[in-house]
Coordinates of C-alpha atoms and ligand atoms in Angstrom, one line a residue:
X237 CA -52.4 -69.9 -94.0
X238 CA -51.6 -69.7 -97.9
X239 CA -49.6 -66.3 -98.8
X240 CA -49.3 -66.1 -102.8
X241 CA -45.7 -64.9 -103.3
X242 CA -47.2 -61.9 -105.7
X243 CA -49.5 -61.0 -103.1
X244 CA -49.2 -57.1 -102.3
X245 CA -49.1 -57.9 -98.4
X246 CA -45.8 -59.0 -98.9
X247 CA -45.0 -55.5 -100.2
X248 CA -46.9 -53.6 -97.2
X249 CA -45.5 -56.1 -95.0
X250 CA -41.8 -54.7 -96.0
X251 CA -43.2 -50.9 -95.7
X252 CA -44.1 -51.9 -92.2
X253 CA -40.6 -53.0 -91.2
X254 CA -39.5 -50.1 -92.5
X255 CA -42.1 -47.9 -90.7
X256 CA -44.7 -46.1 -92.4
X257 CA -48.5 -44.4 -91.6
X258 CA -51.9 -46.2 -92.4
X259 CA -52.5 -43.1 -95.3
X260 CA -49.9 -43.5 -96.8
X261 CA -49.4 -47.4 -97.3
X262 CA -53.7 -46.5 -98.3
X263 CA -52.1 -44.5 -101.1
X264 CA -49.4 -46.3 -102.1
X265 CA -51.6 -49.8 -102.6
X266 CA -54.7 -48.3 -103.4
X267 CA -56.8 -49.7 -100.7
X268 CA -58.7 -47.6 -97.5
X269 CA -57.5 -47.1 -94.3
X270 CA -59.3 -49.7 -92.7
X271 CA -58.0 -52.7 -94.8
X272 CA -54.5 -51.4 -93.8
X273 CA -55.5 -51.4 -89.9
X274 CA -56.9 -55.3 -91.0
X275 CA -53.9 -56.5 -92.0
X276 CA -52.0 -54.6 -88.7
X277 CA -54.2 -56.6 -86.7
X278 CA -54.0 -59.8 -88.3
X279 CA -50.5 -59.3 -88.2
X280 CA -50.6 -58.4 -84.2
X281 CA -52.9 -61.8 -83.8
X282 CA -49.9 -63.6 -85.5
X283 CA -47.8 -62.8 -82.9
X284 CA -46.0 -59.6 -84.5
X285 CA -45.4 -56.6 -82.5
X286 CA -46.4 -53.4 -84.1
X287 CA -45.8 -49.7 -82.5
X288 CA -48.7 -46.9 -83.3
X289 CA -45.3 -43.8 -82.6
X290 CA -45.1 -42.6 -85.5
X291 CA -47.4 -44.5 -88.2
X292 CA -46.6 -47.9 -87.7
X293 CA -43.9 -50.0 -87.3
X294 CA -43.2 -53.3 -87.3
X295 CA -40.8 -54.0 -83.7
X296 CA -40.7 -57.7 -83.1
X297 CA -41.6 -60.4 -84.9
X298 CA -42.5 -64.3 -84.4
X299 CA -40.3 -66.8 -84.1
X300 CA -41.0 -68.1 -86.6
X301 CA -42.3 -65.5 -89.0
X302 CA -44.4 -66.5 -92.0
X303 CA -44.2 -63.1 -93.7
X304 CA -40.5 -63.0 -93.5
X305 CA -40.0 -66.6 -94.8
X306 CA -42.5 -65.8 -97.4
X307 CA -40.6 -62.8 -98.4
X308 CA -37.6 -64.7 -98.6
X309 CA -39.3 -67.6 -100.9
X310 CA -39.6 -64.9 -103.7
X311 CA -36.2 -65.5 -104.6
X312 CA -37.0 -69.5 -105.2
X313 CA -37.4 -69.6 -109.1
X314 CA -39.8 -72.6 -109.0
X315 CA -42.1 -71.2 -106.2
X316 CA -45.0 -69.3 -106.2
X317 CA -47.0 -69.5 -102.9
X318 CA -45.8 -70.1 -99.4
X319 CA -48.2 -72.2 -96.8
X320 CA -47.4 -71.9 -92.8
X321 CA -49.5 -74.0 -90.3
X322 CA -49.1 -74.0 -86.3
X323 CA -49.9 -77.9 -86.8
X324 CA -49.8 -80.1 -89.4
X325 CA -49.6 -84.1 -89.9
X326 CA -46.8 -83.9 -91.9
X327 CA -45.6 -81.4 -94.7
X328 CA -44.7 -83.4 -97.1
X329 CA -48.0 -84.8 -97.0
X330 CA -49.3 -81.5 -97.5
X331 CA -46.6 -81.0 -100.0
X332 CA -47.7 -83.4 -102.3
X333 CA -51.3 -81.9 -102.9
X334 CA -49.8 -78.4 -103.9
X335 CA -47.5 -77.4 -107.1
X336 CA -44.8 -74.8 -106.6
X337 CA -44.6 -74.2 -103.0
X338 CA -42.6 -73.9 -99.7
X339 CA -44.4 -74.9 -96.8
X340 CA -43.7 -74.6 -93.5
X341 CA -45.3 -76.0 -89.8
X342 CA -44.3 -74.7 -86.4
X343 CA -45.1 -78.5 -85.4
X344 CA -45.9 -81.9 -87.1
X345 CA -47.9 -84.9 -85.2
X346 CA -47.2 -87.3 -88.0
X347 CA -43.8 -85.9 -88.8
X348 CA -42.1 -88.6 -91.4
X349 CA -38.7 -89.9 -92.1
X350 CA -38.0 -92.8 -94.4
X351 CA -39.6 -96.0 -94.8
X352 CA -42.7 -94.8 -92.4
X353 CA -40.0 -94.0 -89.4
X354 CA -41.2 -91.3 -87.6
X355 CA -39.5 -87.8 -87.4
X356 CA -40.3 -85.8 -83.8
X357 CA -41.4 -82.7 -84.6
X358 CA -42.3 -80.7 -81.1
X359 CA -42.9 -77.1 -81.3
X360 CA -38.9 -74.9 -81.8
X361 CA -37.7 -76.7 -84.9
X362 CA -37.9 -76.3 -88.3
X363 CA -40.0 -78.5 -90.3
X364 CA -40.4 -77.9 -93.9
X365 CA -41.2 -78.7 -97.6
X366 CA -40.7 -77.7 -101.3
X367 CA -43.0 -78.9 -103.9
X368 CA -41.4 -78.4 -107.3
X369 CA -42.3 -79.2 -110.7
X370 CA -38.9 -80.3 -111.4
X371 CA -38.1 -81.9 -115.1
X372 CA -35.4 -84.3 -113.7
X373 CA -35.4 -88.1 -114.3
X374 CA -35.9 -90.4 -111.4
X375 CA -32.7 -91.3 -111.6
X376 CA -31.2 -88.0 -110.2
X377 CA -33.8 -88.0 -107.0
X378 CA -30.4 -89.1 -105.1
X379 CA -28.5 -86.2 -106.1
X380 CA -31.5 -83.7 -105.4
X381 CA -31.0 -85.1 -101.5
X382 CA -27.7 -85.1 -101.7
X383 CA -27.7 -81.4 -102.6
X384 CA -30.2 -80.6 -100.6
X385 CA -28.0 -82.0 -97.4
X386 CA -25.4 -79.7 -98.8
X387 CA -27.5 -77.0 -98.2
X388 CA -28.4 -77.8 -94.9
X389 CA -24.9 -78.5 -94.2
X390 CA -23.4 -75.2 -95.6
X391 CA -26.3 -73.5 -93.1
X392 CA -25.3 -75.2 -90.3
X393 CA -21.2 -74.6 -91.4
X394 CA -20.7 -72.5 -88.1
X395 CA -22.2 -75.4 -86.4
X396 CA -19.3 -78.0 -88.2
X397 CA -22.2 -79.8 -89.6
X398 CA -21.3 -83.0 -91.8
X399 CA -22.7 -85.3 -93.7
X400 CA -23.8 -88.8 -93.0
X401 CA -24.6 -90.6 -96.3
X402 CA -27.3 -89.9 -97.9
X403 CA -29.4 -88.0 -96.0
X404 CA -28.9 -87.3 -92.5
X405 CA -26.9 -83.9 -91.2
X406 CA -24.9 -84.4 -87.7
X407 CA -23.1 -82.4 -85.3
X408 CA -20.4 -83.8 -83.3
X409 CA -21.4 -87.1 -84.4
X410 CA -25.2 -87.2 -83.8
X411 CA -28.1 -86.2 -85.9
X412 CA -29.4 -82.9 -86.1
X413 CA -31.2 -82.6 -89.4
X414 CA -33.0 -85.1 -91.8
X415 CA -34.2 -85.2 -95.2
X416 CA -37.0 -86.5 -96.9
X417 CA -36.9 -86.4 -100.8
X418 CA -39.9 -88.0 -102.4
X419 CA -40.6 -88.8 -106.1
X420 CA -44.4 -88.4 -107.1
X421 CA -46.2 -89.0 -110.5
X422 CA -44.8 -90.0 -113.3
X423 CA -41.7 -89.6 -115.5
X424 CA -43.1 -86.6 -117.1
X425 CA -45.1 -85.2 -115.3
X426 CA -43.7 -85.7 -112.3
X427 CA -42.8 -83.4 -108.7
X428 CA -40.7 -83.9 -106.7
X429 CA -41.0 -82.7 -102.9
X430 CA -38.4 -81.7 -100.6
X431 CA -38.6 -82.3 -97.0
X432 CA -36.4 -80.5 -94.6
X433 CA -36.3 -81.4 -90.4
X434 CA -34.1 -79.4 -88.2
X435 CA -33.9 -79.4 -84.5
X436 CA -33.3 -75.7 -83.8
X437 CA -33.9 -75.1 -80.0
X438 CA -37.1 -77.9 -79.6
X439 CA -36.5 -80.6 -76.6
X440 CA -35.3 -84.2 -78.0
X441 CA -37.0 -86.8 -76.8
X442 CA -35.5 -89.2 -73.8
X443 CA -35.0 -92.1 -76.0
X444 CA -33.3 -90.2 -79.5
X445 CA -31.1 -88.2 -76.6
X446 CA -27.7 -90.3 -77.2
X447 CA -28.0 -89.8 -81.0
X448 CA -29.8 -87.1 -81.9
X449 CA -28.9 -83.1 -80.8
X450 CA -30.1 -79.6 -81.1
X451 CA -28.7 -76.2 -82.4
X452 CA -30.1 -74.5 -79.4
X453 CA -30.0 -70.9 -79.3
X454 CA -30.3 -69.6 -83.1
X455 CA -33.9 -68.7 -84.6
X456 CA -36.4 -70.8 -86.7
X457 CA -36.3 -67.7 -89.1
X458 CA -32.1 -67.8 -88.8
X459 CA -31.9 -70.9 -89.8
X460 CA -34.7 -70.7 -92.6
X461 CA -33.3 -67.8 -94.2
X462 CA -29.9 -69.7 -94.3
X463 CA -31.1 -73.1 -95.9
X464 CA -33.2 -71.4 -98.7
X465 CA -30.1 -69.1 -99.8
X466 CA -28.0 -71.9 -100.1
X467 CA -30.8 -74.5 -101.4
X468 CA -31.3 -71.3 -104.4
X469 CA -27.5 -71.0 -104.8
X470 CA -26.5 -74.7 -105.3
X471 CA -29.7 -75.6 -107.0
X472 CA -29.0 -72.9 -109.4
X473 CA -25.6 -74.2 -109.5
X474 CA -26.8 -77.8 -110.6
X475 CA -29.1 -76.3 -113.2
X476 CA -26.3 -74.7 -115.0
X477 CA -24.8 -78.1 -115.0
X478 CA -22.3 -77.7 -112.1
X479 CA -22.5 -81.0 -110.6
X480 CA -19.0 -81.9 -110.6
X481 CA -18.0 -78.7 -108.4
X482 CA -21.3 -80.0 -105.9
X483 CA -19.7 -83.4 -105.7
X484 CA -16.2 -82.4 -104.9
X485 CA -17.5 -80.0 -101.4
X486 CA -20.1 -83.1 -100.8
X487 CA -17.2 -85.4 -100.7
X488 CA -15.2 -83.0 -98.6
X489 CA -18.0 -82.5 -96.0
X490 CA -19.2 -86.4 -96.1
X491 CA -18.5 -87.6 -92.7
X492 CA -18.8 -91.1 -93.6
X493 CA -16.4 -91.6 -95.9
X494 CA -13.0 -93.6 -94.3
X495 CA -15.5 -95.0 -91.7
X496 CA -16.5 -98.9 -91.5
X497 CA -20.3 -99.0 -92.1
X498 CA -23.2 -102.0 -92.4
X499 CA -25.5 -100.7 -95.4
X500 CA -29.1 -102.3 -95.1
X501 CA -31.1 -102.3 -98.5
X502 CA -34.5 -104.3 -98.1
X503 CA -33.5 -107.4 -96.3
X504 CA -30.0 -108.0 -97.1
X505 CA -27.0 -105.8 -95.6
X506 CA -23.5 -105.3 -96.5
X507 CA -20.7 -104.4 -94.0
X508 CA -17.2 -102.4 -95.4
X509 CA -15.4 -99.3 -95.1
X510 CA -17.2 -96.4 -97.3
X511 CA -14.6 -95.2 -99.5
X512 CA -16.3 -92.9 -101.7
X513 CA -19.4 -91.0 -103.2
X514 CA -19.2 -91.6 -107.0
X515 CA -20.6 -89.7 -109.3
X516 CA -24.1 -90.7 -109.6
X517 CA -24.2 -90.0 -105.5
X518 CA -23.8 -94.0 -105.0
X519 CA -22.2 -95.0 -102.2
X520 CA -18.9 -97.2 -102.5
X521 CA -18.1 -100.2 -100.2
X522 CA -15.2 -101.9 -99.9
X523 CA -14.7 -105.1 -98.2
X524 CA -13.1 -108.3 -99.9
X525 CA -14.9 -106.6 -103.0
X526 CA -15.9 -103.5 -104.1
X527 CA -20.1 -102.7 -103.8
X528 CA -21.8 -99.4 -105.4
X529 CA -24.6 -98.7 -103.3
X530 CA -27.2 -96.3 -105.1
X531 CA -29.1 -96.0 -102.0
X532 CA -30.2 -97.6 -98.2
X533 CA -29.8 -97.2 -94.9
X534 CA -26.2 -96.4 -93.6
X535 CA -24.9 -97.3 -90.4
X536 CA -21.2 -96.5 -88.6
X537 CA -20.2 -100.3 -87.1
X538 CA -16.8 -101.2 -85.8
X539 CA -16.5 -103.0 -88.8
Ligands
BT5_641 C1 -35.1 -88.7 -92.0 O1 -35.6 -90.0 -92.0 O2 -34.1 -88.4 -91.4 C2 -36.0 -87.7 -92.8 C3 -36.6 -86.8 -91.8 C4 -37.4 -85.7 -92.6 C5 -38.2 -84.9 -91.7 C6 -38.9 -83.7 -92.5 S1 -39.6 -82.6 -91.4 C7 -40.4 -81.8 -92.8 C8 -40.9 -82.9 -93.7 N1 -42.2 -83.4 -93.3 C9 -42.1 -84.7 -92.9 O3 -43.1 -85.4 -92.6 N2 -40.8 -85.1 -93.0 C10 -39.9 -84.1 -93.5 P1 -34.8 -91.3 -91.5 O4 -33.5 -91.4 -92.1 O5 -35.7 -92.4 -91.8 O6 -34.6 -91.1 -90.0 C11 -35.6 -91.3 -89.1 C12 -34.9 -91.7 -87.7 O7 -34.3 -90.5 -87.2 C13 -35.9 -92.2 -86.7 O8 -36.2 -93.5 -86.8 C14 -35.2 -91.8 -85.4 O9 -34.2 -92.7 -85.0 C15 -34.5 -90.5 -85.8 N3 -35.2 -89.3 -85.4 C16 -36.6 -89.1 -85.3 N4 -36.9 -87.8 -85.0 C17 -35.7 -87.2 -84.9 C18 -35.3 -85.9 -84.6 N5 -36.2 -84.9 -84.4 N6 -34.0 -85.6 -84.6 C19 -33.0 -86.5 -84.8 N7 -33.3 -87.8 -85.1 C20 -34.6 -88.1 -85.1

């Protein structure tokens, strides 16, 4: 389902929350009678529970609730249209094929993480993607996941979410969000895409269950609404050239710095205690020497 963020359903979507009668919504927008019962009754297929009292009224709503996310994307600068799916292969598949867009799935079945690992993706978490036409060199694509795992972080603050370098979010140690930031075209006219997994109440499978964990009770739409104020604030924040402010709360939330850690890049790994994030987002090793690690695969060892 593709809602354009300018489309008018948005607006009699928010008259509906509030409450308000068929005639006059058929006023205010223009259109008859019968194309506001339509759009009650596609709303009632999609799950969203509507009382006839007094006009109508929107009572309940999905968990989770493409109008309401789509409502919420309006304040994204960058985005214009909002795409929800019950199923999908993988949204940052889908991602890549549309400009200017937040999309979200209810479940993936070829849910990605890096390097072609797979990211489980059963119905009751959060799976998303941002396409954005973004005019940043290559070179920053780091700091865009970095930021991005900020965001997540900050969601997930009453949670005590950290970070583990460069792109997973954990609670209590194990690993409750990743992020997928992919790089496509080139230089200038290039996109960059976004992806977001959180487990938010779905199962985790048998064999992830010693490192992986679960919010368990909050919403889908909770922890959407969450992620996208603070994805608008700091990316805002970066835009007007904030960076070093970003850095300093990344550091302070990074739950890998002090730890001793084996970095795998390609074929060849490097063990030391990770002693900082520099300024470019690199990660910095220190064993007999000191490495700067731009970016690769991070694990905790008892180094
Ligand atoms: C990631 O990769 O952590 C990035 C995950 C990004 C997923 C989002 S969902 C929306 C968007 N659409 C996509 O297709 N992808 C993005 P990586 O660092 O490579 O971690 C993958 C590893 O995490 C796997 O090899 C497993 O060990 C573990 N894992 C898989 N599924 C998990 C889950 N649901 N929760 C926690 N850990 C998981």
């Amino acid at each position: 389902m593709r809602i354009n963020l300018n489309d008018r359903r948005l607006d009699i979507y928010e008259d509906l929350k509030r409450g308000s009668s068929g005639e006059t919504l058929a006023k205010k927008y223009g259109l008859s009678r019968v194309s506001i019962w339509k759009f009650v009754r596609k709303l009632e297929e999609l799950g969203y529970t509507i009382s006839r009292e007094k006009g109508y009224k929107i009572v309940e709503i999905p968990d989770p609730s493409p109008y309401d996310m789509a409502l919420l994307c309006r304040k994204l600068k960058y985005v214009e249209d909002f795409y929800f799916f019950d199923e999908i292969d993988s949204t940052n598949k889908f991602a890549k094929t549309v400009d200017r867009a937040v999309v979200v799935a209810k479940r993936q079945v070829q849910g990605r993480g890096r390097l072609g690992r797979k990211w489980e993706s059963p119905e009751g978490g959060l799976y998303m993607s941002i396409s954005l036409n973004l005019n940043i060199p290559i070179g920053e694509i780091p700091k865009v996941t970095l930021i991005t795992g900020l965001a997540v972080c900050r969601a997930l603050k009453d949670f005590d979410a950290r970070i583990k370098w460069p792109n997973d979010i954990l609670i209590k140690g194990r690993k409750v969000s990743g992020i997928l930031c992919e790089f496509v075209g080139e230089e200038l006219s290039s996109k960059i895409i976004i992806g977001i997994g959180v487990n938010v109440r779905n199962e985790i499978p048998r064999y992830l269950r010693d490192k992986a964990t679960s919010l368990g009770t909050p919403s889908i739409n909770e922890i959407f609404t969450r992620i996208i104020n603070e994805i608008e604030v700091l990316f805002e924040r970066f835009e007007k050239g904030e960076w070093s402010e970003i850095h300093s709360e990344l550091k302070k939330l990074m739950d890998t710095i002090g730890k001793p850690v084996t970095v795998k890049i390609a074929n060849k790994e490097y063990s030391g205690i990770a002693v900082d994030i520099d300024q470019d987002g690199a990660l910095i090793l220190k064993n007999c020497e000191i490495r700067r690690i731009i970016s690769g695969e991070c694990f905790y060892t008892n180094y």
